[in-house]
PDB file of C-alpha atoms in Angstrom:
ATOM      1  CA  UNK A   1      11.268   6.898  -1.387  1.00 85.00           C
ATOM      2  CA  UNK A   2      11.783  10.582  -0.873  1.00 94.00           C
ATOM      3  CA  UNK A   3       8.236  11.813  -1.570  1.00 98.00           C
ATOM      4  CA  UNK A   4       5.262  10.212   0.158  1.00 99.00           C
ATOM      5  CA  UNK A   5       1.625  11.041  -0.584  1.00 98.00           C
ATOM      6  CA  UNK A   6      -0.916  10.329   2.161  1.00 98.00           C
ATOM      7  CA  UNK A   7      -4.644  10.804   1.532  1.00 96.00           C
ATOM      8  CA  UNK A   8      -6.693  11.356   4.670  1.00 95.00           C
ATOM      9  CA  UNK A   9     -10.387  11.383   5.488  1.00 92.00           C
ATOM     10  CA  UNK A  10      -9.446  12.331   9.076  1.00 93.00           C
ATOM     11  CA  UNK A  11     -10.413   8.857  10.337  1.00 89.00           C
ATOM     12  CA  UNK A  12      -8.372   6.868  12.902  1.00 88.00           C
ATOM     13  CA  UNK A  13      -7.120   4.535  10.183  1.00 87.00           C
ATOM     14  CA  UNK A  14      -6.002   7.467   8.052  1.00 92.00           C
ATOM     15  CA  UNK A  15      -4.124   8.735  11.106  1.00 94.00           C
ATOM     16  CA  UNK A  16      -2.304   5.393  11.263  1.00 93.00           C
ATOM     17  CA  UNK A  17      -1.302   5.807   7.632  1.00 95.00           C
ATOM     18  CA  UNK A  18       0.041   9.284   8.397  1.00 97.00           C
ATOM     19  CA  UNK A  19       1.965   7.920  11.377  1.00 96.00           C
ATOM     20  CA  UNK A  20       3.494   5.218   9.180  1.00 96.00           C
ATOM     21  CA  UNK A  21       4.524   7.842   6.626  1.00 97.00           C
ATOM     22  CA  UNK A  22       6.111   9.972   9.337  1.00 98.00           C
ATOM     23  CA  UNK A  23       8.179   7.035  10.577  1.00 97.00           C
ATOM     24  CA  UNK A  24       9.461   6.335   7.072  1.00 97.00           C
ATOM     25  CA  UNK A  25      10.186  10.021   6.506  1.00 97.00           C
ATOM     26  CA  UNK A  26      12.199  10.283   9.725  1.00 96.00           C
ATOM     27  CA  UNK A  27      14.328   7.302   8.769  1.00 96.00           C
ATOM     28  CA  UNK A  28      14.750   8.301   5.140  1.00 95.00           C
ATOM     29  CA  UNK A  29      14.699  12.121   5.234  1.00 95.00           C
ATOM     30  CA  UNK A  30      11.614  12.056   3.028  1.00 97.00           C
ATOM     31  CA  UNK A  31       8.928  14.699   2.606  1.00 98.00           C
ATOM     32  CA  UNK A  32       5.211  14.074   3.048  1.00 99.00           C
ATOM     33  CA  UNK A  33       2.256  15.542   1.189  1.00 99.00           C
ATOM     34  CA  UNK A  34      -1.052  15.018   2.977  1.00 99.00           C
ATOM     35  CA  UNK A  35      -4.155  15.497   0.866  1.00 98.00           C
ATOM     36  CA  UNK A  36      -7.878  15.479   1.486  1.00 97.00           C
ATOM     37  CA  UNK A  37     -10.470  15.006  -1.225  1.00 94.00           C
ATOM     38  CA  UNK A  38     -13.758  16.859  -0.720  1.00 89.00           C
ATOM     39  CA  UNK A  39     -16.750  15.286  -2.414  1.00 75.00           C
ATOM     40  CA  UNK A  40     -19.014  18.315  -2.351  1.00 66.00           C
ATOM     41  CA  UNK A  41     -22.646  17.320  -1.918  1.00 60.00           C
ATOM     42  CA  UNK A  42     -25.904  19.189  -1.448  1.00 55.00           C
ATOM     43  CA  UNK A  43     -27.155  18.877   2.147  1.00 53.00           C
ATOM     44  CA  UNK A  44     -30.717  17.719   1.476  1.00 54.00           C
ATOM     45  CA  UNK A  45     -31.419  17.322   5.198  1.00 53.00           C
ATOM     46  CA  UNK A  46     -30.237  20.843   5.974  1.00 53.00           C
ATOM     47  CA  UNK A  47     -32.564  23.049   3.976  1.00 55.00           C
ATOM     48  CA  UNK A  48     -31.547  26.193   5.836  1.00 50.00           C
ATOM     49  CA  UNK A  49     -28.016  25.972   4.549  1.00 58.00           C
ATOM     50  CA  UNK A  50     -27.286  26.713   0.921  1.00 71.00           C
ATOM     51  CA  UNK A  51     -25.266  24.410  -1.248  1.00 68.00           C
ATOM     52  CA  UNK A  52     -22.527  27.014  -1.475  1.00 74.00           C
ATOM     53  CA  UNK A  53     -22.510  27.556   2.270  1.00 77.00           C
ATOM     54  CA  UNK A  54     -22.337  23.846   2.961  1.00 75.00           C
ATOM     55  CA  UNK A  55     -19.517  23.306   0.496  1.00 81.00           C
ATOM     56  CA  UNK A  56     -17.614  26.260   1.922  1.00 85.00           C
ATOM     57  CA  UNK A  57     -17.976  24.897   5.444  1.00 86.00           C
ATOM     58  CA  UNK A  58     -16.635  21.436   4.636  1.00 88.00           C
ATOM     59  CA  UNK A  59     -13.819  23.081   2.674  1.00 91.00           C
ATOM     60  CA  UNK A  60     -12.905  25.352   5.585  1.00 92.00           C
ATOM     61  CA  UNK A  61     -13.091  22.460   8.065  1.00 94.00           C
ATOM     62  CA  UNK A  62     -10.863  20.301   5.886  1.00 95.00           C
ATOM     63  CA  UNK A  63      -8.282  23.050   5.439  1.00 96.00           C
ATOM     64  CA  UNK A  64      -8.235  23.641   9.196  1.00 97.00           C
ATOM     65  CA  UNK A  65      -7.746  19.931   9.903  1.00 97.00           C
ATOM     66  CA  UNK A  66      -4.981  19.633   7.318  1.00 98.00           C
ATOM     67  CA  UNK A  67      -3.180  22.623   8.792  1.00 98.00           C
ATOM     68  CA  UNK A  68      -3.434  21.202  12.313  1.00 98.00           C
ATOM     69  CA  UNK A  69      -1.945  17.902  11.154  1.00 98.00           C
ATOM     70  CA  UNK A  70       0.871  19.648   9.298  1.00 98.00           C
ATOM     71  CA  UNK A  71       1.823  21.844  12.241  1.00 97.00           C
ATOM     72  CA  UNK A  72       1.719  18.932  14.676  1.00 97.00           C
ATOM     73  CA  UNK A  73       4.041  16.793  12.551  1.00 97.00           C
ATOM     74  CA  UNK A  74       6.486  19.569  11.741  1.00 96.00           C
ATOM     75  CA  UNK A  75       6.708  20.695  15.363  1.00 95.00           C
ATOM     76  CA  UNK A  76       6.961  17.282  17.031  1.00 96.00           C
ATOM     77  CA  UNK A  77       8.571  15.087  14.379  1.00 95.00           C
ATOM     78  CA  UNK A  78      10.685  17.618  12.449  1.00 92.00           C
ATOM     79  CA  UNK A  79       9.452  16.227   9.131  1.00 96.00           C
ATOM     80  CA  UNK A  80       8.698  18.464   6.145  1.00 97.00           C
ATOM     81  CA  UNK A  81       4.979  18.324   5.353  1.00 98.00           C
ATOM     82  CA  UNK A  82       2.843  19.974   2.703  1.00 98.00           C
ATOM     83  CA  UNK A  83      -0.929  19.750   2.373  1.00 98.00           C
ATOM     84  CA  UNK A  84      -3.411  20.150  -0.432  1.00 98.00           C
ATOM     85  CA  UNK A  85      -7.171  20.042  -0.753  1.00 97.00           C
ATOM     86  CA  UNK A  86      -8.859  18.567  -3.802  1.00 96.00           C
ATOM     87  CA  UNK A  87     -12.457  18.477  -4.952  1.00 91.00           C
ATOM     88  CA  UNK A  88     -13.772  15.322  -6.576  1.00 89.00           C
ATOM     89  CA  UNK A  89     -13.776  11.621  -5.835  1.00 89.00           C
ATOM     90  CA  UNK A  90     -11.031   9.776  -3.975  1.00 89.00           C
ATOM     91  CA  UNK A  91     -10.548   7.131  -6.649  1.00 89.00           C
ATOM     92  CA  UNK A  92     -10.231   9.622  -9.491  1.00 91.00           C
ATOM     93  CA  UNK A  93      -8.150  12.176  -7.597  1.00 95.00           C
ATOM     94  CA  UNK A  94      -5.436  10.238  -5.780  1.00 95.00           C
ATOM     95  CA  UNK A  95      -3.641   8.665  -8.778  1.00 94.00           C
ATOM     96  CA  UNK A  96      -3.485  12.076 -10.445  1.00 95.00           C
ATOM     97  CA  UNK A  97      -2.293  13.756  -7.256  1.00 97.00           C
ATOM     98  CA  UNK A  98       0.480  11.169  -6.926  1.00 97.00           C
ATOM     99  CA  UNK A  99       1.713  12.110 -10.380  1.00 95.00           C
ATOM    100  CA  UNK A 100       1.295  15.823  -9.747  1.00 96.00           C
ATOM    101  CA  UNK A 101       3.478  15.639  -6.635  1.00 97.00           C
ATOM    102  CA  UNK A 102       5.956  13.151  -8.160  1.00 97.00           C
ATOM    103  CA  UNK A 103       5.249  10.786  -5.275  1.00 98.00           C
ATOM    104  CA  UNK A 104       7.357   7.660  -4.895  1.00 96.00           C
ATOM    105  CA  UNK A 105       4.823   6.042  -2.586  1.00 98.00           C
ATOM    106  CA  UNK A 106       1.170   6.416  -1.589  1.00 98.00           C
ATOM    107  CA  UNK A 107       0.212   5.333   1.935  1.00 97.00           C
ATOM    108  CA  UNK A 108      -3.474   4.819   2.765  1.00 94.00           C
ATOM    109  CA  UNK A 109      -5.654   3.268   5.422  1.00 90.00           C
ATOM    110  CA  UNK A 110      -7.980   0.420   4.497  1.00 82.00           C
ATOM    111  CA  UNK A 111     -10.946   1.386   6.662  1.00 63.00           C
ATOM    112  CA  UNK A 112     -12.554   4.789   6.518  1.00 47.00           C
ATOM    113  CA  UNK A 113     -14.409   7.122   8.796  1.00 46.00           C
ATOM    114  CA  UNK A 114     -17.635   5.104   8.615  1.00 45.00           C
ATOM    115  CA  UNK A 115     -16.002   2.098  10.236  1.00 46.00           C
ATOM    116  CA  UNK A 116     -17.664  -0.230   7.744  1.00 43.00           C
ATOM    117  CA  UNK A 117     -15.239  -2.870   6.516  1.00 43.00           C
ATOM    118  CA  UNK A 118     -14.955  -3.347   2.751  1.00 41.00           C
ATOM    119  CA  UNK A 119     -16.880  -0.129   2.106  1.00 41.00           C
ATOM    120  CA  UNK A 120     -16.251   3.591   1.645  1.00 40.00           C
ATOM    121  CA  UNK A 121     -12.549   4.345   2.283  1.00 46.00           C
ATOM    122  CA  UNK A 122     -11.646   0.659   2.271  1.00 55.00           C
ATOM    123  CA  UNK A 123     -13.189   0.203  -1.144  1.00 67.00           C
ATOM    124  CA  UNK A 124     -11.542   3.410  -2.297  1.00 80.00           C
ATOM    125  CA  UNK A 125      -8.142   2.127  -1.186  1.00 83.00           C
ATOM    126  CA  UNK A 126      -8.650  -1.061  -3.174  1.00 79.00           C
ATOM    127  CA  UNK A 127      -9.687   0.916  -6.249  1.00 83.00           C
ATOM    128  CA  UNK A 128      -6.689   3.223  -5.907  1.00 88.00           C
ATOM    129  CA  UNK A 129      -4.477   0.125  -5.804  1.00 86.00           C
ATOM    130  CA  UNK A 130      -6.074  -0.954  -9.073  1.00 83.00           C
ATOM    131  CA  UNK A 131      -5.594   2.400 -10.793  1.00 86.00           C
ATOM    132  CA  UNK A 132      -2.330   3.702  -9.367  1.00 91.00           C
ATOM    133  CA  UNK A 133       0.893   3.838 -11.350  1.00 92.00           C
ATOM    134  CA  UNK A 134       2.738   4.468  -8.062  1.00 95.00           C
ATOM    135  CA  UNK A 135       3.293   1.847  -5.320  1.00 96.00           C
ATOM    136  CA  UNK A 136       0.553   1.921  -2.682  1.00 95.00           C
ATOM    137  CA  UNK A 137       1.078   0.860   0.932  1.00 96.00           C
ATOM    138  CA  UNK A 138      -2.260  -0.064   2.546  1.00 93.00           C
ATOM    139  CA  UNK A 139      -2.377   0.043   6.360  1.00 92.00           C
ATOM    140  CA  UNK A 140      -5.019  -2.102   8.158  1.00 86.00           C
ATOM    141  CA  UNK A 141      -6.934  -0.572  11.045  1.00 80.00           C
ATOM    142  CA  UNK A 142      -5.893  -3.419  13.345  1.00 79.00           C
ATOM    143  CA  UNK A 143      -2.206  -2.865  12.655  1.00 84.00           C
ATOM    144  CA  UNK A 144      -0.095  -1.694  15.594  1.00 86.00           C
ATOM    145  CA  UNK A 145       3.229  -0.131  14.693  1.00 89.00           C
ATOM    146  CA  UNK A 146       6.479  -1.919  15.282  1.00 91.00           C
ATOM    147  CA  UNK A 147       9.602  -1.434  13.210  1.00 94.00           C
ATOM    148  CA  UNK A 148       9.297  -3.923  10.324  1.00 97.00           C
ATOM    149  CA  UNK A 149      11.989  -6.588  10.414  1.00 98.00           C
ATOM    150  CA  UNK A 150      10.724  -8.923   7.694  1.00 98.00           C
ATOM    151  CA  UNK A 151       9.034  -8.199   4.359  1.00 98.00           C
ATOM    152  CA  UNK A 152       7.355 -10.867   2.241  1.00 96.00           C
ATOM    153  CA  UNK A 153       7.433 -10.399  -1.534  1.00 93.00           C
ATOM    154  CA  UNK A 154       4.934 -12.740  -3.199  1.00 88.00           C
ATOM    155  CA  UNK A 155       5.347 -13.268  -6.935  1.00 79.00           C
ATOM    156  CA  UNK A 156       4.100 -15.751  -9.488  1.00 69.00           C
ATOM    157  CA  UNK A 157       6.193 -14.854 -12.525  1.00 64.00           C
ATOM    158  CA  UNK A 158       9.972 -14.873 -12.406  1.00 64.00           C
ATOM    159  CA  UNK A 159      10.122 -12.257 -15.141  1.00 63.00           C
ATOM    160  CA  UNK A 160       8.925  -9.893 -12.413  1.00 60.00           C
ATOM    161  CA  UNK A 161      12.329 -10.109 -10.740  1.00 63.00           C
ATOM    162  CA  UNK A 162      13.491  -6.840 -12.252  1.00 73.00           C
ATOM    163  CA  UNK A 163      13.568  -3.106 -11.593  1.00 80.00           C
ATOM    164  CA  UNK A 164       9.842  -2.862 -10.841  1.00 84.00           C
ATOM    165  CA  UNK A 165      10.614  -4.464  -7.491  1.00 89.00           C
ATOM    166  CA  UNK A 166      12.944  -1.636  -6.433  1.00 93.00           C
ATOM    167  CA  UNK A 167      10.332  -0.072  -4.080  1.00 94.00           C
ATOM    168  CA  UNK A 168      10.208  -3.285  -2.041  1.00 95.00           C
ATOM    169  CA  UNK A 169      13.941  -3.299  -1.491  1.00 96.00           C
ATOM    170  CA  UNK A 170      14.057   0.468  -0.986  1.00 96.00           C
ATOM    171  CA  UNK A 171      11.597   0.021   1.870  1.00 97.00           C
ATOM    172  CA  UNK A 172      13.603  -2.886   3.247  1.00 97.00           C
ATOM    173  CA  UNK A 173      16.703  -0.678   3.283  1.00 97.00           C
ATOM    174  CA  UNK A 174      14.837   2.024   5.195  1.00 96.00           C
ATOM    175  CA  UNK A 175      13.888  -0.452   7.923  1.00 97.00           C
ATOM    176  CA  UNK A 176      17.025  -2.631   7.613  1.00 97.00           C
ATOM    177  CA  UNK A 177      14.622  -5.530   7.176  1.00 98.00           C
ATOM    178  CA  UNK A 178      14.978  -9.004   5.712  1.00 98.00           C
ATOM    179  CA  UNK A 179      13.163  -9.715   2.438  1.00 97.00           C
ATOM    180  CA  UNK A 180      11.511 -13.083   1.908  1.00 96.00           C
ATOM    181  CA  UNK A 181      10.715 -13.919  -1.715  1.00 92.00           C
ATOM    182  CA  UNK A 182       7.826 -16.384  -1.949  1.00 88.00           C
ATOM    183  CA  UNK A 183       6.669 -18.106  -5.107  1.00 83.00           C
ATOM    184  CA  UNK A 184       3.265 -19.767  -4.893  1.00 79.00           C
ATOM    185  CA  UNK A 185       2.284 -22.907  -6.800  1.00 75.00           C
ATOM    186  CA  UNK A 186      -1.380 -23.908  -6.918  1.00 71.00           C
ATOM    187  CA  UNK A 187      -1.506 -27.608  -6.056  1.00 68.00           C
ATOM    188  CA  UNK A 188      -4.862 -27.995  -7.788  1.00 67.00           C
ATOM    189  CA  UNK A 189      -3.570 -26.860 -11.168  1.00 65.00           C
ATOM    190  CA  UNK A 190       0.166 -27.615 -11.202  1.00 57.00           C
ATOM    191  CA  UNK A 191       1.813 -30.746 -12.558  1.00 54.00           C
ATOM    192  CA  UNK A 192       4.686 -32.476 -10.764  1.00 49.00           C
ATOM    193  CA  UNK A 193       7.162 -30.984 -13.226  1.00 48.00           C
ATOM    194  CA  UNK A 194       5.981 -27.492 -12.303  1.00 56.00           C
ATOM    195  CA  UNK A 195       7.151 -27.989  -8.724  1.00 55.00           C
ATOM    196  CA  UNK A 196      10.639 -28.994  -9.856  1.00 56.00           C
ATOM    197  CA  UNK A 197      10.913 -26.035 -12.219  1.00 57.00           C
ATOM    198  CA  UNK A 198       9.677 -23.636  -9.552  1.00 68.00           C
ATOM    199  CA  UNK A 199      12.194 -24.898  -6.980  1.00 75.00           C
ATOM    200  CA  UNK A 200      15.047 -24.297  -9.416  1.00 80.00           C
ATOM    201  CA  UNK A 201      13.818 -20.855 -10.427  1.00 82.00           C
ATOM    202  CA  UNK A 202      13.324 -19.842  -6.806  1.00 85.00           C
ATOM    203  CA  UNK A 203      17.026 -20.370  -6.123  1.00 87.00           C
ATOM    204  CA  UNK A 204      17.990 -18.528  -9.308  1.00 87.00           C
ATOM    205  CA  UNK A 205      15.797 -15.595  -8.338  1.00 87.00           C
ATOM    206  CA  UNK A 206      17.304 -15.562  -4.851  1.00 91.00           C
ATOM    207  CA  UNK A 207      20.840 -15.383  -6.263  1.00 92.00           C
ATOM    208  CA  UNK A 208      19.863 -12.664  -8.732  1.00 90.00           C
ATOM    209  CA  UNK A 209      18.310 -10.504  -6.034  1.00 92.00           C
ATOM    210  CA  UNK A 210      21.225 -10.966  -3.637  1.00 95.00           C
ATOM    211  CA  UNK A 211      23.620  -9.820  -6.353  1.00 94.00           C
ATOM    212  CA  UNK A 212      21.543  -6.761  -7.178  1.00 93.00           C
ATOM    213  CA  UNK A 213      20.548  -5.641  -3.687  1.00 94.00           C
ATOM    214  CA  UNK A 214      23.760  -6.081  -1.759  1.00 94.00           C
ATOM    215  CA  UNK A 215      23.672  -5.391   1.944  1.00 94.00           C
ATOM    216  CA  UNK A 216      20.187  -6.833   2.403  1.00 97.00           C
ATOM    217  CA  UNK A 217      19.254 -10.217   3.808  1.00 98.00           C
ATOM    218  CA  UNK A 218      17.250 -11.944   1.060  1.00 96.00           C
ATOM    219  CA  UNK A 219      15.838 -15.458   1.234  1.00 96.00           C
ATOM    220  CA  UNK A 220      13.562 -17.167  -1.275  1.00 91.00           C
ATOM    221  CA  UNK A 221      11.026 -19.884  -0.585  1.00 88.00           C
ATOM    222  CA  UNK A 222       8.620 -21.994  -2.609  1.00 84.00           C
ATOM    223  CA  UNK A 223       5.075 -22.100  -1.239  1.00 83.00           C
ATOM    224  CA  UNK A 224       2.315 -24.396  -2.406  1.00 78.00           C
ATOM    225  CA  UNK A 225      -1.278 -24.939  -1.431  1.00 77.00           C
ATOM    226  CA  UNK A 226      -4.885 -25.008  -2.551  1.00 79.00           C
ATOM    227  CA  UNK A 227      -5.697 -21.366  -1.847  1.00 78.00           C
ATOM    228  CA  UNK A 228      -3.339 -18.428  -2.246  1.00 78.00           C
ATOM    229  CA  UNK A 229      -4.862 -16.247   0.474  1.00 79.00           C
ATOM    230  CA  UNK A 230      -4.885 -19.052   3.022  1.00 82.00           C
ATOM    231  CA  UNK A 231      -1.310 -20.106   2.246  1.00 84.00           C
ATOM    232  CA  UNK A 232       0.034 -16.556   2.377  1.00 86.00           C
ATOM    233  CA  UNK A 233      -1.785 -15.673   5.587  1.00 86.00           C
ATOM    234  CA  UNK A 234      -0.522 -18.843   7.275  1.00 89.00           C
ATOM    235  CA  UNK A 235       3.005 -17.985   6.181  1.00 91.00           C
ATOM    236  CA  UNK A 236       2.635 -14.422   7.467  1.00 92.00           C
ATOM    237  CA  UNK A 237       1.473 -15.651  10.875  1.00 91.00           C
ATOM    238  CA  UNK A 238       4.092 -18.373  11.285  1.00 94.00           C
ATOM    239  CA  UNK A 239       7.037 -16.281  10.056  1.00 95.00           C
ATOM    240  CA  UNK A 240       6.234 -12.947  11.732  1.00 94.00           C
ATOM    241  CA  UNK A 241       5.946 -11.036   8.465  1.00 96.00           C
ATOM    242  CA  UNK A 242       5.509  -7.281   8.913  1.00 96.00           C
ATOM    243  CA  UNK A 243       4.743  -6.213   5.326  1.00 96.00           C
ATOM    244  CA  UNK A 244       3.314  -8.181   2.406  1.00 94.00           C
ATOM    245  CA  UNK A 245       4.254  -6.971  -1.069  1.00 93.00           C
ATOM    246  CA  UNK A 246       2.484  -8.036  -4.246  1.00 89.00           C
ATOM    247  CA  UNK A 247       2.522  -6.918  -7.852  1.00 86.00           C
ATOM    248  CA  UNK A 248      -0.641  -5.752  -9.591  1.00 81.00           C
ATOM    249  CA  UNK A 249      -1.250  -6.638 -13.227  1.00 67.00           C
ATOM    250  CA  UNK A 250      -3.701  -5.507 -15.833  1.00 58.00           C
ATOM    251  CA  UNK A 251      -4.352  -9.097 -16.788  1.00 48.00           C
ATOM    252  CA  UNK A 252      -7.237 -11.494 -16.645  1.00 40.00           C
ATOM    253  CA  UNK A 253      -7.468 -14.078 -13.899  1.00 36.00           C
ATOM    254  CA  UNK A 254      -6.546 -16.712 -16.485  1.00 34.00           C
ATOM    255  CA  UNK A 255      -3.343 -14.834 -17.220  1.00 36.00           C
ATOM    256  CA  UNK A 256      -2.139 -14.551 -13.661  1.00 38.00           C
ATOM    257  CA  UNK A 257      -3.335 -15.228 -10.138  1.00 36.00           C
ATOM    258  CA  UNK A 258      -1.496 -12.082  -9.117  1.00 41.00           C
ATOM    259  CA  UNK A 259      -3.866  -9.625 -10.721  1.00 47.00           C
ATOM    260  CA  UNK A 260      -5.347  -6.388  -9.482  1.00 48.00           C
ATOM    261  CA  UNK A 261      -8.467  -8.087  -8.141  1.00 52.00           C
ATOM    262  CA  UNK A 262      -6.469 -10.425  -5.912  1.00 55.00           C
ATOM    263  CA  UNK A 263      -4.301  -7.644  -4.527  1.00 54.00           C
ATOM    264  CA  UNK A 264      -7.449  -5.620  -3.841  1.00 52.00           C
ATOM    265  CA  UNK A 265      -8.995  -8.575  -2.035  1.00 54.00           C
ATOM    266  CA  UNK A 266      -5.881  -9.094   0.059  1.00 56.00           C
ATOM    267  CA  UNK A 267      -5.913  -5.396   0.966  1.00 52.00           C
ATOM    268  CA  UNK A 268      -9.320  -5.914   2.611  1.00 49.00           C
ATOM    269  CA  UNK A 269      -8.362  -8.888   4.746  1.00 54.00           C
ATOM    270  CA  UNK A 270      -4.642  -8.709   5.488  1.00 69.00           C
ATOM    271  CA  UNK A 271      -3.573  -8.108   9.074  1.00 81.00           C
ATOM    272  CA  UNK A 272      -0.299  -6.526   7.964  1.00 90.00           C
ATOM    273  CA  UNK A 273       0.364  -3.615   5.600  1.00 93.00           C
ATOM    274  CA  UNK A 274       0.317  -4.518   1.907  1.00 92.00           C
ATOM    275  CA  UNK A 275       2.671  -2.856  -0.549  1.00 94.00           C
ATOM    276  CA  UNK A 276       1.250  -3.125  -4.067  1.00 92.00           C
ATOM    277  CA  UNK A 277       3.656  -2.654  -6.962  1.00 92.00           C
ATOM    278  CA  UNK A 278       2.006  -1.743 -10.290  1.00 89.00           C
ATOM    279  CA  UNK A 279       3.213  -3.574 -13.369  1.00 81.00           C
ATOM    280  CA  UNK A 280       2.803  -1.362 -16.401  1.00 69.00           C
TER     281      UNK A 280
END
């Protein structure tokens, strides 16, 4: 994770995302690109100001704010930072910007400048998670920084234990954190045989990951319950999990419980950062 893209709307939660990126960059000698997306609108309530004048003002203000952030980070944290201003919508712009800058990771806040949960920047973050081909780390507003010591990787398909999970273990290496692999079985839909198969495959996955990612502490567990969100959140609370990682699939709900909609929903309500890994 050498290139990190951080979109900002200059809200407190976006500032937390920037702070998180800076901490990773300091530990990993990474570079950061901070972007702002201007959605130019006509100021209907400000008839004395032309559309062009209004757009120019919000552009100038954004550029000034970006430059202030860049200078502050480079001077105090000694981290290389670049900035760029885009015009358009957040959801359409960020995935393209991640590709343009060859980003390894996108870090975003989950609550925007309006302060309205599940709306505006929060909704945008969830939509970016759905559309991104790059891993996205979503930072909740309530999250207070502490060096992560334990990451939870929640999967439902053992064929996912492959190279697509590299970002999870790359992040674990940065923080020298333990990785917990959790496989969830829905008690309402699973047969008794499913539990036995899952237990066996959990151990096989644990061994496979330990062989591949040497030097990391990796432990696998089998979780079961009636509701995924409830089971995962209880596990997070009782095991002091610092980051939850999930894969996102372009599949229907019938095909997998770990689809883009579920990861989006978790991004709204999780108390810890969520790292979403896109499955192509």
